[in-house]
CSV table of C-alpha atoms in Angstrom, one decimal:
chain,number,residue,atom,x,y,z
A,81,MET,CA,0.0,0.0,0.0
A,82,LEU,CA,1.2,3.5,-0.9
A,83,VAL,CA,0.4,6.1,1.7
A,84,LEU,CA,1.0,9.8,1.2
A,85,ASP,CA,3.9,10.9,3.4
A,86,HIS,CA,4.7,14.5,2.3
A,87,LEU,CA,4.8,17.0,-0.5
A,88,ALA,CA,8.0,18.8,-1.7
A,89,VAL,CA,8.3,22.3,-2.9
A,90,SER,CA,11.5,22.9,-4.8
A,91,CYS,CA,13.3,26.2,-5.0
A,92,ARG,CA,16.6,27.8,-6.1
A,93,ALA,CA,17.5,29.0,-2.6
A,94,LEU,CA,16.1,27.7,0.7
A,95,ALA,CA,15.5,31.2,2.1
A,96,GLU,CA,13.6,32.2,-1.0
A,97,GLY,CA,11.3,29.2,-0.9
A,98,THR,CA,10.7,29.4,2.8
A,99,GLN,CA,9.8,33.1,2.6
A,100,ALA,CA,7.4,32.5,-0.3
A,101,LEU,CA,5.6,29.6,1.5
A,102,GLU,CA,5.5,31.4,4.9
A,103,GLY,CA,3.9,34.4,3.2
A,104,ALA,CA,1.4,32.2,1.3
A,105,LEU,CA,0.4,30.0,4.2
A,106,ASP,CA,0.9,32.6,7.0
A,107,VAL,CA,2.7,30.2,9.3
A,108,PRO,CA,6.4,29.6,10.1
A,109,PHE,CA,8.3,26.6,8.8
A,110,GLN,CA,10.6,24.7,11.1
A,111,PRO,CA,14.3,23.9,10.5
A,112,GLY,CA,14.8,20.6,8.8
A,113,GLY,CA,18.4,19.8,8.1
A,114,LYS,CA,21.0,18.7,5.5
A,115,HIS,CA,21.1,15.7,3.2
A,116,PRO,CA,24.8,15.2,2.4
A,117,HIS,CA,24.2,12.4,-0.1
A,118,PHE,CA,22.2,14.7,-2.4
A,119,GLY,CA,23.7,18.1,-1.4
A,120,THR,CA,20.4,19.5,-0.3
A,121,HIS,CA,18.8,21.1,2.8
A,122,ASN,CA,15.1,21.7,3.8
A,123,GLN,CA,12.5,23.3,6.1
A,124,LEU,CA,9.3,21.6,7.2
A,125,LEU,CA,5.6,22.3,8.0
A,126,GLY,CA,3.3,19.8,9.7
A,127,LEU,CA,0.0,19.1,7.9
A,128,GLY,CA,-1.5,16.7,10.5
A,129,PRO,CA,-0.9,13.2,9.0
A,130,GLU,CA,1.5,14.5,6.4
A,131,TYR,CA,4.0,17.4,6.1
A,132,LEU,CA,5.1,19.9,3.6
A,133,GLU,CA,8.8,20.2,2.8
A,134,VAL,CA,10.6,23.1,1.1
A,135,ILE,CA,13.9,21.9,-0.4
A,136,ALA,CA,16.9,23.4,-2.3
A,137,ILE,CA,20.5,22.7,-3.2
A,138,ASP,CA,22.7,23.4,-0.3
A,139,PRO,CA,25.4,25.9,-1.5
A,140,ALA,CA,27.7,24.6,1.2
A,141,ALA,CA,27.5,21.0,0.1
A,142,ALA,CA,30.5,19.1,-1.2
A,143,PRO,CA,30.7,18.2,-4.9
A,144,LEU,CA,28.6,15.2,-5.7
A,145,GLY,CA,29.2,12.1,-7.8
A,146,ASN,CA,25.5,11.4,-8.3
A,147,ALA,CA,22.4,13.3,-9.5
A,148,ARG,CA,20.3,15.0,-6.9
A,149,TRP,CA,16.9,13.7,-6.0
A,150,PHE,CA,13.7,15.5,-7.1
A,151,ASP,CA,15.5,16.5,-10.3
A,152,LEU,CA,17.0,19.5,-8.5
A,153,ASP,CA,20.0,19.8,-10.7
A,154,ARG,CA,17.7,21.1,-13.4
A,155,PHE,CA,15.4,23.2,-11.3
A,156,ALA,CA,14.7,26.8,-12.4
A,157,GLY,CA,12.1,29.4,-11.8
A,158,PRO,CA,10.1,30.4,-8.8
A,159,PRO,CA,9.4,28.0,-5.9
A,160,ARG,CA,6.8,25.5,-6.9
A,161,LEU,CA,5.3,22.1,-5.9
A,162,THR,CA,7.4,19.5,-7.7
A,163,ASN,CA,7.0,16.2,-5.9
A,164,TRP,CA,4.8,14.0,-3.8
A,165,ILE,CA,6.3,11.2,-1.7
A,166,VAL,CA,4.5,8.1,-0.6
A,167,ARG,CA,5.7,5.7,2.2
A,168,VAL,CA,5.7,2.0,2.1
A,169,ALA,CA,6.4,-0.8,4.6
A,170,ALA,CA,8.7,-2.7,2.2
A,171,LEU,CA,10.6,-0.7,-0.4
A,172,GLU,CA,11.8,-3.6,-2.6
A,173,GLU,CA,8.3,-5.0,-2.8
A,174,ALA,CA,6.9,-1.7,-4.0
A,175,LEU,CA,9.7,-1.4,-6.6
A,176,ALA,CA,9.0,-4.9,-7.8
A,177,ALA,CA,5.3,-3.9,-8.3
A,178,LEU,CA,5.9,-0.5,-9.9
A,179,GLY,CA,9.1,-1.1,-11.9
A,180,PRO,CA,12.8,-0.2,-11.9
A,181,GLU,CA,12.2,3.2,-13.4
A,182,TYR,CA,11.1,4.4,-9.9
A,183,GLY,CA,14.8,4.0,-8.8
A,184,THR,CA,17.0,2.0,-6.5
A,185,PRO,CA,17.0,2.2,-2.7
A,186,VAL,CA,19.3,4.7,-1.1
A,187,SER,CA,19.9,4.6,2.7
A,188,LEU,CA,19.8,8.1,4.2
A,189,ALA,CA,20.1,9.7,7.6
A,190,ARG,CA,19.5,13.2,9.1
A,191,GLY,CA,20.1,13.6,12.9
A,192,ASP,CA,18.1,10.8,14.5
A,193,LEU,CA,16.0,10.1,11.4
A,194,ARG,CA,16.8,7.0,9.3
A,195,TRP,CA,15.1,6.1,6.0
A,196,ARG,CA,15.5,4.6,2.6
A,197,MET,CA,14.2,6.2,-0.6
A,198,ALA,CA,14.1,4.9,-4.2
A,199,VAL,CA,15.8,7.4,-6.4
A,200,PRO,CA,16.5,7.0,-10.1
A,201,ALA,CA,20.1,7.4,-11.2
A,202,SER,CA,19.2,10.4,-13.3
A,203,GLY,CA,17.2,12.1,-10.4
A,204,VAL,CA,14.2,12.1,-12.6
A,205,LEU,CA,11.1,10.2,-11.6
A,206,PRO,CA,8.8,8.6,-14.1
A,207,TYR,CA,6.1,10.6,-15.9
A,208,ASP,CA,8.3,13.7,-15.9
A,209,ASN,CA,8.6,13.7,-12.1
A,210,CYS,CA,4.7,13.4,-11.7
A,211,ALA,CA,5.1,9.8,-10.3
A,212,PRO,CA,5.6,9.7,-6.6
A,213,ALA,CA,8.9,9.2,-4.9
A,214,ILE,CA,8.8,6.1,-2.6
A,215,ILE,CA,10.2,6.2,1.0
A,216,GLU,CA,10.5,3.6,3.7
A,217,TRP,CA,11.0,5.0,7.1
A,218,GLU,CA,13.3,3.0,9.4
A,219,THR,CA,12.6,5.4,12.3
A,220,PRO,CA,9.4,7.3,13.0
A,221,PRO,CA,9.0,10.2,10.5
A,222,PRO,CA,9.5,13.8,11.6
A,223,LEU,CA,5.8,14.5,12.2
A,224,SER,CA,6.0,14.4,16.0
A,225,ALA,CA,8.5,17.2,16.0
A,226,LEU,CA,6.4,19.5,13.8
A,227,LYS,CA,4.0,22.0,15.3
A,228,ASP,CA,0.4,21.6,14.1
A,229,HIS,CA,-0.9,25.0,12.7
A,230,GLY,CA,-4.1,23.5,11.5
A,231,HIS,CA,-3.3,23.2,7.8
A,232,ARG,CA,-4.6,20.1,6.1
A,233,LEU,CA,-4.2,18.8,2.5
A,234,ALA,CA,-7.7,18.7,0.9
A,235,ALA,CA,-6.6,17.6,-2.6
A,236,LEU,CA,-3.6,16.8,-4.7
A,237,THR,CA,-4.0,16.9,-8.5
A,238,VAL,CA,-1.4,15.2,-10.7
A,239,THR,CA,-1.6,16.5,-14.2
A,240,HIS,CA,0.3,14.8,-17.1
A,241,PRO,CA,-0.4,13.9,-20.8
A,242,ARG,CA,-0.4,10.2,-19.8
A,243,ALA,CA,-2.3,10.8,-16.5
A,244,GLU,CA,-4.6,7.8,-17.2
A,245,ALA,CA,-1.7,5.5,-17.4
A,246,LEU,CA,-0.1,6.7,-14.2
A,247,ALA,CA,-3.4,6.5,-12.4
A,248,ALA,CA,-4.0,2.9,-13.6
A,249,GLN,CA,-0.4,1.9,-12.6
A,250,LEU,CA,-0.9,3.2,-9.0
A,251,ALA,CA,-4.6,2.3,-8.6
A,252,PRO,CA,-4.0,-1.2,-7.1
A,253,TYR,CA,-1.8,0.3,-4.4
A,254,LEU,CA,-3.0,3.8,-3.7
A,255,GLY,CA,-6.3,4.4,-1.7
A,256,ASP,CA,-6.4,8.1,-1.2
A,257,ASP,CA,-9.5,9.9,-2.5
A,258,ARG,CA,-7.7,13.3,-2.2
A,259,ILE,CA,-5.3,12.4,-5.0
A,260,GLY,CA,-6.6,12.8,-8.5
A,261,PHE,CA,-5.1,12.5,-12.0
A,262,GLU,CA,-6.0,14.8,-14.9
A,263,PRO,CA,-4.6,15.0,-18.6
A,264,GLY,CA,-2.6,18.0,-19.3
A,265,PRO,CA,0.9,19.5,-19.1
A,266,ALA,CA,3.1,17.9,-16.4
A,267,ALA,CA,2.4,19.6,-13.2
A,268,LEU,CA,1.3,19.2,-9.5
A,269,SER,CA,-1.2,21.3,-7.6
A,270,ALA,CA,-2.5,21.0,-4.1
A,271,ARG,CA,-5.4,22.5,-2.2
A,272,PHE,CA,-5.1,23.0,1.5
A,273,GLU,CA,-7.7,24.0,4.1
A,274,ARG,CA,-7.3,25.8,7.4
A,275,ALA,CA,-10.2,26.8,9.7
A,276,GLY,CA,-12.7,26.3,6.8
A,277,THR,CA,-10.7,28.4,4.4
A,278,GLY,CA,-9.3,26.8,1.2
A,279,TYR,CA,-6.3,27.9,-0.8
A,280,ALA,CA,-4.1,26.4,-3.6
A,281,LEU,CA,-0.4,25.7,-4.1
A,282,THR,CA,1.2,24.9,-7.5
């Protein structure tokens, strides 16, 4: 079973992305940390059962011998929603079901957190990055350390020219009515709610 874990907003500079999201959502993000294997760093916002991550290349990171996850090596433009991440209990089983194009397992750590994620060698996920990244937590995820400001994900829309094929591939394993698939240019958009007020993030 694929369970929505978190959403990722990519940006050119972490301060730029954090400022944009804090202004849009009217709440402060909390410090995340660094990911040396991929040369990135992040900030986080709790969404109840999920969380929102703003992520960027860490300018202080050492040179890498591998592509960065979330296709960040090619990122350009303003901060935007670029990825959705689903968690599984057994990463190899999920990859056997979905296919090798979803990547190979990479063991990662940040502070007390331990997890494995499937990352393609190119850093580019299937369906032009509209397919989900797959994570297996080896420790509890960071949700318990995130303050709850009342924001909740109401809907995630995955748009792609081959949206029907992606939806069909994921359907046997994904049981979340909030996640929809629509034909169109490759993009992600999310709608959140807080105290009865709705707003969108693309």
